[in-house]
Coordinates of C-alpha atoms in Angstrom, one line a residue:
M545 CA -25.1 18.1 35.8
K546 CA -22.5 18.3 38.5
S547 CA -21.9 20.3 41.7
R548 CA -18.6 21.5 43.1
N549 CA -17.3 23.9 45.8
A550 CA -15.6 27.2 45.3
A551 CA -12.2 25.8 46.2
S552 CA -12.2 23.4 43.3
T553 CA -13.4 26.2 40.9
L554 CA -10.5 28.4 41.9
A555 CA -8.1 25.5 41.6
G556 CA -9.4 24.9 38.1
M557 CA -8.4 28.4 37.1
E558 CA -4.8 27.6 37.7
S559 CA -2.7 26.0 35.0
V560 CA -5.0 23.3 33.6
T561 CA -3.4 23.3 30.2
K562 CA 0.0 21.8 29.3
F563 CA 2.0 23.0 26.4
R564 CA 2.5 19.5 25.1
L565 CA -1.2 18.9 25.2
L566 CA -1.8 22.1 23.3
A567 CA 0.8 21.1 20.7
K568 CA -0.9 17.8 20.1
F569 CA -4.3 19.6 19.8
V570 CA -2.9 22.1 17.3
L571 CA -1.6 19.3 15.1
A572 CA -4.9 17.4 15.4
C573 CA -6.7 20.5 14.1
Q574 CA -4.6 20.4 11.0
N575 CA -5.2 16.8 10.1
L576 CA -8.3 14.9 9.0
K577 CA -7.5 11.7 10.7
I578 CA -6.2 10.9 14.2
S579 CA -3.6 8.5 12.8
E580 CA -2.1 11.3 10.6
A581 CA -1.9 13.7 13.6
A582 CA -0.4 11.0 15.8
A583 CA 2.2 10.3 13.2
G584 CA 3.3 13.9 13.2
H585 CA 4.2 13.5 16.9
G586 CA 5.6 10.0 16.5
L587 CA 2.9 8.6 18.7
G588 CA 0.4 5.8 18.5
T589 CA -3.2 6.6 17.6
S590 CA -4.6 5.5 21.0
T591 CA -2.0 7.6 22.9
F592 CA -2.7 10.6 20.8
S593 CA -6.4 10.2 21.2
T594 CA -6.1 9.9 25.0
A595 CA -4.1 13.2 25.1
L596 CA -6.9 15.0 23.2
K597 CA -9.5 13.6 25.6
T598 CA -7.4 14.8 28.5
L599 CA -7.4 18.3 27.1
E600 CA -11.1 18.2 26.6
T601 CA -11.5 17.3 30.3
R602 CA -9.2 20.0 31.5
I603 CA -10.7 22.7 29.3
G604 CA -14.2 21.6 30.3
M605 CA -15.8 21.1 26.8
R606 CA -15.7 18.9 23.8
L607 CA -13.4 19.9 21.0
F608 CA -13.8 17.2 18.4
S609 CA -16.5 14.8 17.2
R610 CA -14.9 11.5 16.2
Q611 CA -16.3 9.7 13.1
G612 CA -14.4 6.5 12.8
G613 CA -10.8 7.5 12.3
H614 CA -11.8 11.1 11.4
L615 CA -11.6 14.1 13.6
R616 CA -14.2 16.8 13.1
M617 CA -13.5 20.1 14.8
M618 CA -16.4 21.6 16.9
P619 CA -16.8 25.4 17.0
S620 CA -15.0 25.4 20.4
A621 CA -11.9 23.9 18.8
F622 CA -11.6 26.8 16.3
W623 CA -11.7 29.2 19.2
L624 CA -9.0 27.3 21.1
Y625 CA -6.8 26.7 18.1
R626 CA -5.9 30.4 17.7
D627 CA -5.2 30.9 21.4
A628 CA -3.2 27.7 21.6
C629 CA -1.1 28.7 18.6
R630 CA -0.4 32.1 20.1
I631 CA 0.7 30.7 23.5
L632 CA 2.9 28.1 21.8
Q633 CA 4.4 30.7 19.4
L634 CA 5.3 32.9 22.5
E635 CA 6.9 29.9 24.3
H636 CA 9.0 29.2 21.2
Q637 CA 10.0 32.8 20.7
A638 CA 10.7 33.4 24.4
R639 CA 13.4 30.7 24.5
H640 CA 15.1 32.1 21.4
Y641 CA 15.0 35.7 22.5
A642 CA 16.1 35.2 26.1
G643 CA 18.9 32.9 25.0
Q644 CA 20.5 35.4 22.6
V645 CA 24.0 36.6 23.6
E646 CA 23.2 40.1 22.3
A647 CA 19.4 40.6 22.1
G648 CA 18.1 43.8 20.5
P649 CA 15.0 45.7 21.9
L650 CA 11.6 44.1 21.3
E651 CA 9.8 45.0 18.1
R652 CA 6.2 44.7 17.1
L653 CA 4.5 43.5 13.9
V654 CA 0.7 43.6 13.8
V655 CA -0.8 41.4 11.1
D656 CA -4.5 42.3 10.5
I657 CA -6.2 39.7 8.2
D658 CA -9.5 41.0 6.7
L659 CA -10.8 37.4 6.1
S660 CA -12.9 34.9 7.8
F661 CA -10.8 32.5 9.9
A662 CA -10.4 28.9 8.7
I663 CA -7.5 26.5 9.3
G664 CA -6.7 26.5 5.6
R665 CA -3.8 27.3 3.3
L666 CA -3.5 31.0 4.3
S667 CA -3.9 30.5 8.0
K668 CA -1.2 27.7 8.1
A669 CA 1.2 29.7 5.9
V670 CA 0.9 32.7 8.3
D671 CA 1.4 30.5 11.4
R672 CA 4.5 28.8 9.8
A673 CA 5.9 32.3 9.0
I674 CA 5.4 33.5 12.6
H675 CA 7.1 30.3 13.8
R676 CA 10.1 30.8 11.5
M677 CA 10.4 34.5 12.5
G678 CA 10.6 33.4 16.1
T679 CA 13.9 31.8 15.2
L680 CA 15.2 34.3 12.6
A681 CA 14.1 37.5 14.5
P682 CA 13.0 36.5 18.0
Q683 CA 13.0 40.2 19.0
T684 CA 10.0 40.8 16.7
L685 CA 6.7 40.2 18.5
I686 CA 4.0 39.3 15.8
E687 CA 0.3 39.7 16.6
C688 CA -1.9 38.0 14.1
R689 CA -5.6 39.1 14.2
F690 CA -8.4 37.7 12.0
A691 CA -11.2 40.3 11.5
D692 CA -13.9 37.9 12.6
F693 CA -12.2 36.4 15.6
R694 CA -12.2 37.6 19.2
T695 CA -8.9 38.9 20.6
P696 CA -7.7 37.5 24.0
E697 CA -7.7 39.9 26.9
A698 CA -3.9 39.8 27.1
A699 CA -3.6 41.3 23.6
Q700 CA -5.7 44.3 24.6
E701 CA -4.4 47.5 26.1
G702 CA -1.5 46.8 28.5
G703 CA -0.3 43.6 26.8
L704 CA 3.3 43.0 25.8
G705 CA 2.9 44.4 22.3
A706 CA 1.2 47.6 23.6
R707 CA 4.3 48.6 25.5
I708 CA 6.6 48.6 22.3
P709 CA 7.1 52.1 20.9
R710 CA 5.8 53.1 17.4
E711 CA 9.3 53.6 16.0
L712 CA 9.8 49.8 16.5
S713 CA 6.5 48.8 15.1
A714 CA 4.9 48.1 11.7
R715 CA 1.5 46.8 10.5
I716 CA 0.6 44.4 7.7
D717 CA -2.9 44.3 6.3
I718 CA -3.8 41.1 4.4
F719 CA -7.0 41.1 2.4
S720 CA -8.8 39.5 -0.5
F721 CA -9.8 41.5 -3.6
P722 CA -11.7 39.6 -6.4
E723 CA -10.8 40.2 -10.0
I724 CA -14.3 41.3 -10.7
E725 CA -13.9 44.4 -8.6
L726 CA -13.5 47.5 -10.7
S727 CA -11.1 49.2 -8.4
G728 CA -9.1 47.2 -5.8
P729 CA -7.2 48.4 -2.7
I730 CA -3.6 49.7 -2.9
V731 CA -1.4 46.6 -2.6
S732 CA 2.3 46.3 -1.6
D733 CA 2.5 42.6 -2.4
E734 CA 0.4 39.9 -4.0
L735 CA 0.6 36.7 -2.0
Y736 CA -1.7 34.2 -3.6
Q737 CA -4.3 33.6 -6.3
D738 CA -7.4 32.0 -4.7
P739 CA -9.9 30.3 -7.0
W740 CA -13.6 30.1 -5.9
V741 CA -15.3 26.7 -5.8
S742 CA -18.7 25.3 -5.3
V743 CA -19.0 22.9 -2.3
S744 CA -21.8 20.3 -1.9
A745 CA -22.4 16.8 -0.5
S746 CA -20.8 14.2 -2.7
A747 CA -22.9 13.8 -5.8
G748 CA -20.8 11.8 -8.3
E749 CA -19.6 13.7 -11.3
A750 CA -22.5 16.1 -11.6
P751 CA -21.2 19.5 -12.7
L752 CA -22.3 22.7 -11.2
N753 CA -25.3 24.2 -13.0
I754 CA -25.3 27.9 -12.0
V755 CA -28.8 28.4 -13.5
T756 CA -30.7 25.7 -11.7
D757 CA -28.7 24.7 -8.6
K758 CA -29.5 26.3 -5.3
L759 CA -26.5 28.4 -4.4
A760 CA -25.6 29.6 -0.9
V761 CA -22.9 31.5 1.0
T762 CA -21.9 31.5 4.7
R763 CA -20.8 34.7 6.6
M764 CA -17.7 36.2 5.1
R765 CA -15.9 39.5 4.9
P766 CA -17.7 42.3 3.0
A767 CA -15.2 42.3 0.0
L768 CA -15.9 38.6 -0.6
A769 CA -19.7 38.9 -0.1
N770 CA -19.8 41.8 -2.6
A771 CA -17.7 39.8 -5.0
I772 CA -20.0 36.8 -5.1
A773 CA -23.1 39.0 -5.3
R774 CA -21.5 40.8 -8.3
Y775 CA -20.6 37.4 -9.8
V776 CA -24.3 36.3 -9.5
E777 CA -25.5 39.5 -11.1
V778 CA -23.0 39.4 -14.0
N779 CA -23.6 35.8 -14.9
G780 CA -27.4 36.0 -14.6
L781 CA -27.9 33.0 -12.2
G782 CA -31.4 31.6 -12.4
N783 CA -31.8 31.5 -8.5
P784 CA -31.2 34.2 -6.0
L785 CA -28.2 33.6 -3.8
L786 CA -29.1 32.3 -0.3
H787 CA -27.2 33.9 2.6
I788 CA -26.9 31.6 5.6
D789 CA -26.1 33.1 9.0
A790 CA -23.3 30.7 9.9
D791 CA -19.5 30.7 10.0
P792 CA -17.3 29.0 7.4
Y793 CA -16.3 26.4 10.0
D794 CA -20.0 25.4 10.2
L795 CA -19.8 24.1 6.7
G796 CA -19.4 20.5 7.7
D797 CA -22.8 20.5 9.4
L798 CA -24.4 22.6 6.7
V799 CA -23.6 20.3 3.7
L800 CA -24.9 17.3 5.7
K801 CA -28.1 19.1 6.8
K802 CA -28.7 20.9 3.4
P803 CA -27.5 18.4 0.7
H804 CA -29.6 20.3 -1.9
L805 CA -27.4 23.4 -1.6
R806 CA -24.1 24.3 -3.3
F807 CA -22.0 26.6 -1.2
L808 CA -19.7 29.2 -2.9
M809 CA -16.4 30.1 -1.3
P810 CA -12.7 30.8 -2.0
A811 CA -10.8 27.5 -2.1
S812 CA -8.4 28.7 0.6
M813 CA -11.3 28.5 3.1
L814 CA -12.0 24.9 2.1
S815 CA -10.5 22.5 4.6
A816 CA -10.9 18.8 5.4
R817 CA -10.3 20.0 9.0
M818 CA -13.8 21.5 8.9
G819 CA -15.3 18.0 8.7
L820 CA -15.5 18.1 4.9
H821 CA -14.2 14.7 4.1
H822 CA -17.4 13.7 2.3
V823 CA -17.9 16.7 0.0
E824 CA -17.3 17.7 -3.6
A825 CA -15.5 20.9 -4.6
T826 CA -16.0 22.1 -8.2
P827 CA -14.3 25.2 -9.7
L828 CA -16.8 27.9 -10.8
S829 CA -17.5 28.3 -14.5
P830 CA -17.1 30.9 -15.6
P831 CA -14.2 31.1 -13.1
L832 CA -13.9 33.6 -10.3
T833 CA -10.5 34.2 -8.6
S834 CA -9.6 36.4 -5.6
T835 CA -6.1 37.8 -5.0
I836 CA -4.8 37.6 -1.5
G837 CA -2.8 40.9 -1.2
A838 CA -0.9 42.7 1.5
R839 CA 0.0 46.3 2.5
I840 CA 2.8 47.3 4.9
S841 CA 2.8 50.5 6.9
G842 CA 4.9 51.8 9.8
A843 CA 8.5 52.3 10.7
L844 CA 9.5 48.6 10.8
A845 CA 8.6 48.0 7.1
G846 CA 11.8 46.0 6.5
R847 CA 10.8 43.4 9.1
G848 CA 7.3 43.3 7.5
E849 CA 8.8 42.5 4.1
T850 CA 10.8 39.6 5.6
F851 CA 7.6 38.2 7.2
L852 CA 5.6 38.5 3.9
A853 CA 8.4 36.8 2.0
L854 CA 8.1 33.8 4.4
V855 CA 4.3 33.8 3.9
K856 CA 4.7 33.7 0.2
E857 CA 7.2 31.0 0.4
N858 CA 4.8 28.8 2.4
L859 CA 1.9 29.6 0.1
A860 CA 4.0 28.5 -3.0
A861 CA 5.1 25.3 -1.4
P862 CA 2.8 22.2 -0.8
E863 CA 0.5 22.8 2.1
D864 CA 2.2 21.6 5.3
N865 CA 1.4 21.5 9.0
I866 CA 2.9 23.6 11.7
V867 CA 4.4 21.4 14.4
F868 CA 5.2 22.8 17.9
E869 CA 7.8 21.2 20.1
P870 CA 7.6 23.1 23.4
E871 CA 10.5 22.6 25.8
A872 CA 9.3 24.8 28.7
T873 CA 6.2 24.0 30.8
M874 CA 3.5 26.3 32.2
R875 CA 4.5 25.2 35.7
Q876 CA 8.0 26.4 35.1
I877 CA 6.8 29.7 33.7
Q878 CA 4.5 30.3 36.7
L879 CA 7.2 29.6 39.2
F880 CA 9.7 31.8 37.3
N881 CA 7.1 34.7 37.3
L882 CA 6.5 34.1 41.0
A883 CA 10.2 34.2 41.8
C884 CA 10.5 37.5 39.9
R885 CA 7.4 39.0 41.6
S886 CA 8.3 37.8 45.2
G887 CA 12.0 38.6 45.2
G888 CA 13.8 35.4 44.6
I889 CA 13.6 31.6 44.5
S890 CA 13.3 31.1 48.3
A891 CA 10.4 33.7 48.5
A892 CA 8.7 32.0 45.6
A893 CA 8.9 28.6 47.4
R894 CA 7.3 30.2 50.5
V895 CA 4.5 31.8 48.6
A896 CA 3.8 28.6 46.6
N897 CA 4.0 26.5 49.8
L898 CA 6.6 24.3 48.1
S899 CA 10.1 23.3 49.2
Q900 CA 13.0 25.4 47.8
P901 CA 14.6 22.4 46.1
S902 CA 11.4 21.5 44.2
V903 CA 11.1 25.1 42.9
S904 CA 14.8 25.1 42.0
V905 CA 14.4 21.9 40.0
Q906 CA 11.7 23.4 37.9
L907 CA 13.7 26.6 37.3
N908 CA 16.8 24.6 36.4
K909 CA 14.8 22.8 33.7
L910 CA 13.6 26.2 32.4
E911 CA 17.2 27.4 32.3
K912 CA 18.3 24.3 30.5
S913 CA 15.7 24.8 27.8
I914 CA 17.0 28.4 27.2
G915 CA 20.7 27.6 27.6
S916 CA 21.5 30.3 30.1
A917 CA 21.0 31.1 33.8
L918 CA 17.9 33.1 34.7
F919 CA 19.1 34.0 38.2
N920 CA 22.3 35.0 39.8
R921 CA 22.5 32.7 42.8
R922 CA 24.3 34.0 45.9
S923 CA 24.8 32.8 49.5
D924 CA 22.3 35.5 50.7
G925 CA 19.6 34.7 48.0
S926 CA 19.1 35.1 44.3
A927 CA 18.6 38.0 41.9
I928 CA 17.3 38.0 38.3
A929 CA 20.0 37.8 35.6
Q930 CA 20.0 39.5 32.3
T931 CA 18.6 36.4 30.6
G932 CA 15.8 36.4 33.1
D933 CA 15.1 40.1 32.4
R934 CA 14.7 39.3 28.7
L935 CA 12.5 36.3 29.4
L936 CA 10.1 37.9 31.9
P937 CA 8.0 40.0 29.5
F938 CA 7.2 36.9 27.5
T939 CA 6.5 34.7 30.5
L940 CA 4.1 37.3 32.0
E941 CA 2.3 37.5 28.6
I942 CA 2.1 33.7 28.4
E943 CA 0.6 33.4 31.9
A944 CA -1.9 36.2 31.2
R945 CA -3.0 34.7 27.9
E946 CA -3.5 31.3 29.5
A947 CA -5.6 32.8 32.3
A948 CA -7.6 34.8 29.7
M949 CA -8.1 31.6 27.6
L950 CA -9.4 29.7 30.6
R951 CA -11.8 32.6 31.6
L952 CA -13.0 32.8 28.0
S953 CA -13.6 29.0 27.9
H954 CA -16.7 29.4 30.2
D955 CA -18.2 31.9 27.7
I956 CA -17.4 29.7 24.7
A957 CA -18.7 26.6 26.5
A958 CA -22.0 28.3 27.2
H959 CA -22.5 29.6 23.6
T960 CA -21.3 26.5 21.7
Q961 CA -22.3 23.6 24.0
A962 CA -24.7 24.9 26.6
I963 CA -22.3 24.2 29.4
V964 CA -23.2 26.7 32.1
S965 CA -21.5 27.1 35.5
I966 CA -23.8 28.6 38.2
G967 CA -22.9 29.7 41.7
T968 CA -25.2 29.9 44.7
L969 CA -24.9 30.9 48.3
P970 CA -24.0 28.0 50.7
S971 CA -26.9 25.7 51.4
S972 CA -28.2 25.5 54.9
G973 CA -29.9 22.2 54.3
H974 CA -31.8 20.4 51.6
D975 CA -35.1 21.7 52.9
S976 CA -34.2 25.4 52.6
A977 CA -36.2 27.7 50.3
L978 CA -33.0 28.7 48.3
T979 CA -32.0 25.1 47.8
A980 CA -35.5 24.1 46.7
R981 CA -35.6 26.9 44.2
V982 CA -32.2 26.2 42.7
A983 CA -33.2 22.5 42.6
A984 CA -36.4 23.4 40.8
M985 CA -34.5 25.4 38.2
A986 CA -31.9 22.7 37.7
T987 CA -34.4 19.8 37.3
R988 CA -36.6 21.9 35.0
V989 CA -33.7 22.9 32.8
H990 CA -32.5 19.3 32.6
A991 CA -36.0 17.9 31.8
S992 CA -36.4 20.5 29.0
N993 CA -32.8 20.3 27.7
P994 CA -31.2 17.0 28.6
D995 CA -28.1 17.8 26.5
W996 CA -27.3 20.9 28.4
R997 CA -24.7 20.6 31.2
L998 CA -25.1 22.6 34.5
E999 CA -22.2 22.9 36.9
I1000 CA -23.4 24.2 40.3
T1001 CA -21.0 25.8 42.8
E1002 CA -21.5 26.9 46.4
A1003 CA -19.4 29.9 47.7
S1004 CA -19.7 33.0 49.8
N1005 CA -21.3 36.2 48.4
A1006 CA -17.9 37.9 47.9
V1007 CA -16.4 34.9 46.2
L1008 CA -19.4 34.5 43.9
N1009 CA -19.1 38.1 42.8
D1010 CA -15.4 37.7 42.1
L1011 CA -15.9 34.5 40.1
V1012 CA -18.6 36.0 37.9
H1013 CA -16.6 39.1 37.3
S1014 CA -13.5 37.1 36.3
G1015 CA -15.4 34.8 34.0
A1016 CA -14.9 31.7 36.2
L1017 CA -18.7 31.4 36.6
N1018 CA -21.4 32.2 34.1
L1019 CA -24.1 33.1 36.6
A1020 CA -24.5 33.3 40.4
I1021 CA -27.3 33.8 42.9
V1022 CA -26.1 36.3 45.5
G1023 CA -27.5 38.4 48.4
V1024 CA -25.5 41.5 47.5
A1025 CA -24.5 42.2 43.9
G1026 CA -21.2 44.0 43.3
T1027 CA -20.8 47.1 41.1
K1028 CA -18.8 45.2 38.4
V1029 CA -21.5 42.7 37.4
G1030 CA -25.0 42.9 35.9
K1031 CA -27.9 41.7 37.9
I1032 CA -31.5 40.7 37.7
A1033 CA -33.6 40.8 40.9
L1034 CA -35.1 37.5 42.1
G1035 CA -36.9 38.8 45.2
P1036 CA -36.4 39.1 48.9
G1037 CA -34.3 36.5 50.8
E1038 CA -36.1 34.3 53.2
P1039 CA -36.6 35.8 56.7
L1040 CA -34.0 34.7 59.3
S1041 CA -34.8 33.0 62.6
V1042 CA -32.9 31.9 65.6
V1043 CA -32.5 28.1 65.4
A1044 CA -32.0 26.7 68.9
N1045 CA -31.6 23.5 70.9
P1046 CA -34.8 22.8 72.8
A1047 CA -33.0 23.3 76.1
I1048 CA -32.4 27.0 75.3
V1049 CA -35.1 29.3 76.9
L1050 CA -36.3 31.8 74.3
G1051 CA -39.4 33.0 76.2
D1052 CA -42.8 33.4 74.7
K1053 CA -42.0 36.1 72.2
E1054 CA -43.4 35.8 68.7
A1055 CA -40.2 37.3 67.5
L1056 CA -36.8 38.2 68.9
T1057 CA -35.0 41.5 68.6
L1058 CA -31.4 41.8 67.7
E1059 CA -30.7 42.8 71.4
D1060 CA -32.2 39.4 72.4
V1061 CA -30.1 37.6 69.8
C1062 CA -26.9 39.2 71.1
Q1063 CA -27.4 37.5 74.5
L1064 CA -27.7 34.0 73.1
P1065 CA -24.9 31.3 72.8
L1066 CA -24.4 31.5 69.0
V1067 CA -22.6 29.3 66.5
M1068 CA -21.7 31.6 63.6
G1069 CA -19.6 31.7 60.5
S1070 CA -19.4 35.4 60.2
R1071 CA -16.1 35.4 58.4
H1072 CA -17.2 32.9 55.9
L1073 CA -21.0 33.0 55.5
S1074 CA -22.8 36.0 54.0
I1075 CA -26.0 34.9 55.8
H1076 CA -24.2 35.5 59.2
Q1077 CA -22.3 38.5 57.9
S1078 CA -25.6 40.4 57.4
I1079 CA -26.5 39.7 61.1
M1080 CA -23.2 41.1 62.3
A1081 CA -23.6 44.2 60.1
A1082 CA -27.1 44.8 61.4
A1083 CA -25.8 44.5 65.0
R1084 CA -22.9 46.9 64.4
A1085 CA -25.3 49.4 62.8
R1086 CA -27.3 49.4 66.1
N1087 CA -24.1 49.6 68.2
L1088 CA -24.7 46.1 69.5
R1089 CA -22.0 43.6 70.3
L1090 CA -22.7 40.1 68.9
Q1091 CA -20.0 37.7 70.0
P1092 CA -20.4 34.0 68.8
V1093 CA -19.3 31.3 71.2
V1094 CA -18.1 29.1 68.3
E1095 CA -16.9 30.2 64.8
A1096 CA -18.1 27.6 62.3
G1097 CA -17.9 28.3 58.6
S1098 CA -20.4 25.5 57.7
L1099 CA -24.1 25.8 58.1
P1100 CA -24.7 22.0 58.4
L1101 CA -22.1 22.0 61.2
A1102 CA -23.8 24.8 63.0
I1103 CA -27.1 22.9 62.8
A1104 CA -25.5 19.7 64.0
M1105 CA -24.0 21.5 67.0
A1106 CA -27.3 23.1 68.0
R1107 CA -28.9 19.6 67.9
R1108 CA -26.4 18.2 70.3
A1109 CA -25.8 21.0 72.8
P1110 CA -27.6 24.1 74.3
L1111 CA -26.5 26.4 71.4
C1112 CA -28.2 28.5 68.7
T1113 CA -27.5 29.6 65.2
I1114 CA -29.2 31.8 62.7
L1115 CA -30.8 30.5 59.5
P1116 CA -34.0 30.6 57.5
A1117 CA -36.6 28.5 59.4
S1118 CA -37.2 26.3 56.3
S1119 CA -33.7 24.9 56.6
V1120 CA -34.6 22.9 59.7
R1121 CA -38.3 22.3 59.4
R1122 CA -37.9 18.5 59.6
D1123 CA -35.8 18.9 62.8
V1124 CA -38.4 21.2 64.2
A1125 CA -41.2 18.8 63.4
E1126 CA -39.3 15.9 65.1
G1127 CA -38.5 18.0 68.2
R1128 CA -34.7 18.2 67.7
L1129 CA -34.7 22.0 67.2
K1130 CA -37.0 25.0 67.6
T1131 CA -37.1 28.4 65.8
V1132 CA -38.2 31.9 66.6
P1133 CA -38.2 34.7 63.9
I1134 CA -35.9 37.7 64.2
A1135 CA -37.8 41.0 64.2
A1136 CA -35.3 42.9 61.9
E1137 CA -36.5 43.6 58.4
D1138 CA -33.0 44.6 57.1
I1139 CA -31.2 41.3 57.6
S1140 CA -32.8 39.0 55.0
G1141 CA -31.7 41.0 52.0
Q1142 CA -32.6 40.8 48.3
L1143 CA -31.5 37.9 46.1
S1144 CA -30.3 38.5 42.6
V1145 CA -28.8 36.5 39.7
I1146 CA -25.6 38.1 38.5
F1147 CA -23.6 37.8 35.3
S1148 CA -20.6 39.5 33.7
M1149 CA -21.3 42.6 31.7
D1150 CA -18.2 42.0 29.5
R1151 CA -19.8 39.5 27.3
A1152 CA -23.2 38.6 25.7
L1153 CA -25.3 35.9 27.4
S1154 CA -25.8 32.7 25.5
A1155 CA -29.3 31.4 24.7
A1156 CA -28.8 28.7 27.4
E1157 CA -27.9 31.3 30.0
R1158 CA -30.9 33.5 29.1
A1159 CA -33.2 30.5 29.4
I1160 CA -31.8 29.5 32.8
I1161 CA -32.3 33.0 34.1
Q1162 CA -35.9 32.9 33.0
V1163 CA -36.5 29.6 34.8
L1164 CA -34.8 31.0 37.9
V1165 CA -37.0 34.1 38.0
A1166 CA -40.1 31.8 37.6
A1167 CA -38.9 29.5 40.4
F1168 CA -38.3 32.4 42.8
A1169 CA -41.8 33.8 42.1
H1170 CA -43.3 30.8 43.8
S1171 CA -43.1 29.4 47.4
P1172 CA -41.1 26.3 48.1
K1173 CA -44.3 24.2 48.5
E1174 CA -45.5 25.2 45.1
L1175 CA -42.3 23.9 43.6
D1176 CA -43.0 20.3 44.6
V1177 CA -44.3 19.3 41.2
P1178 CA -42.7 17.0 38.5
A1179 CA -39.9 18.6 36.5
D1180 CA -41.8 18.3 33.3
D1181 CA -44.9 20.1 34.7
D1182 CA -45.3 23.4 33.0
R1183 CA -47.6 25.1 35.6
L1184 CA -45.0 26.9 37.5
F1185 CA -42.9 28.1 34.6
T1186 CA -45.5 29.9 32.5
N1187 CA -46.0 33.6 32.7
D1188 CA -48.5 34.5 35.3

């Protein structure tokens, strides 16, 4: 469990990935052993392993489990692999396209693969074909989409590919049709014959007995699921087929946890990279074979045929890795995009708060990797050159995809590893009711689920809404929920009071009006703190002028100033109850019912909540249903967290 402020969260949304780290990660995903992956980059095993751990730290989640010298991919790694490949493919293609002397207009080739994703023979053949096309036909933008894999935001409407006209586009559908089907789809090309196998925990030379063995399948595309069901029916298996609600990349865990089962699947989905270095794969008897076929449609059919020829060539050759060797960096791309947006190199340096020479150094390196100048430099400034014009659509897409990847990482972390980032309004002290309730939630969740990881952030109401909407936070506790987020009410905020130095004369009133408050020497953070913004809004609504004598964007600082000098601030009384008990401060409630507000927990409506997030929300609702005093029980005490 860790806590951080909003500034560090926003900084974390900048470029935390490096292309060279992503390239090492992609190679690691294609190899069973760390030593094999390291050799592919000409590095030592320890150096390569350190690079992978650095990426895990930067992305905020574990990607591999290490078993001796073996690398076993976690579900998070399968998600990152596809996005990393896409970013690295774009970097490779961008350099070749921008560096062309006579570059044609951008074309688009959409490759829809109606198969479950696995880093197996087909996936690697497609990736190698895309990489080769980036050199042979760099003007052709290729978007590869597996049917069961989420598409990054940048590939949705408005992305680079969506702006290419239909007359410069084509589509390739790749699918599997088993030989047992009576009528298959219309096929333009047959790419590969894919035999089915039975996969189980290592069991010597014991052959598959389709009558007595317990047979199972993971989630797969309908055509394949129908094929194996038909196979079972035709061959009269003695046991019904067990359907397990898990992805193919979960197979490594499944064969270890269910050693009595034999899993049936096409051989192309079988990969040592799924943690299957201790399994036995046996061909089915009688045999079952699927054909990987393809169909081309659209105006750019000739380009599609070139691509499919490369895929077939890779499928016919011994299976090989795709190795990326990026020359540009994400930092160079960000500064190039900034220079194009802001009107030149000098303007980019001012916006980035960097010296012009340091920005020029980075852009010079980018130009060297492309082999041509990106800007026309003049005595009165710089303007983008023709090469820069060709490069810009790619660099904007790369930056958008990296940002989308980082936003999505919070959702993936919550679903796959129960890593949940939670925002809360700034604490006014460790005794405050809000702090006590958040602490009750965090300690309760940790006691019940010690393997979960909570990251707790403090920020203003507006910043919390923005961070949740953008995906930088999973959940947040706010006073005012924006229109772009979902919310669940937690209850009214704690009533506010004037917190004053004992030397301040507040009279004998049981409560102060807002008119009274406006006459006091106040320390306020009205431009930074939502708790003070609500006071200012209430005063304006009554045509009152509330003018702080000191602007302080920190609640602890405002409290410290009121202790030392005849000053006041506005806070929930619980924030300073120890100071009041010891005579350092005094409090009087404010008689205005509209300033405490309603607290809610908010979340993005663009994604489904994970089981961990739903459990945390339930504990939060229970914690806010009780007073702070009732929360003073051990974390493992169930009394406060049962339904009343």
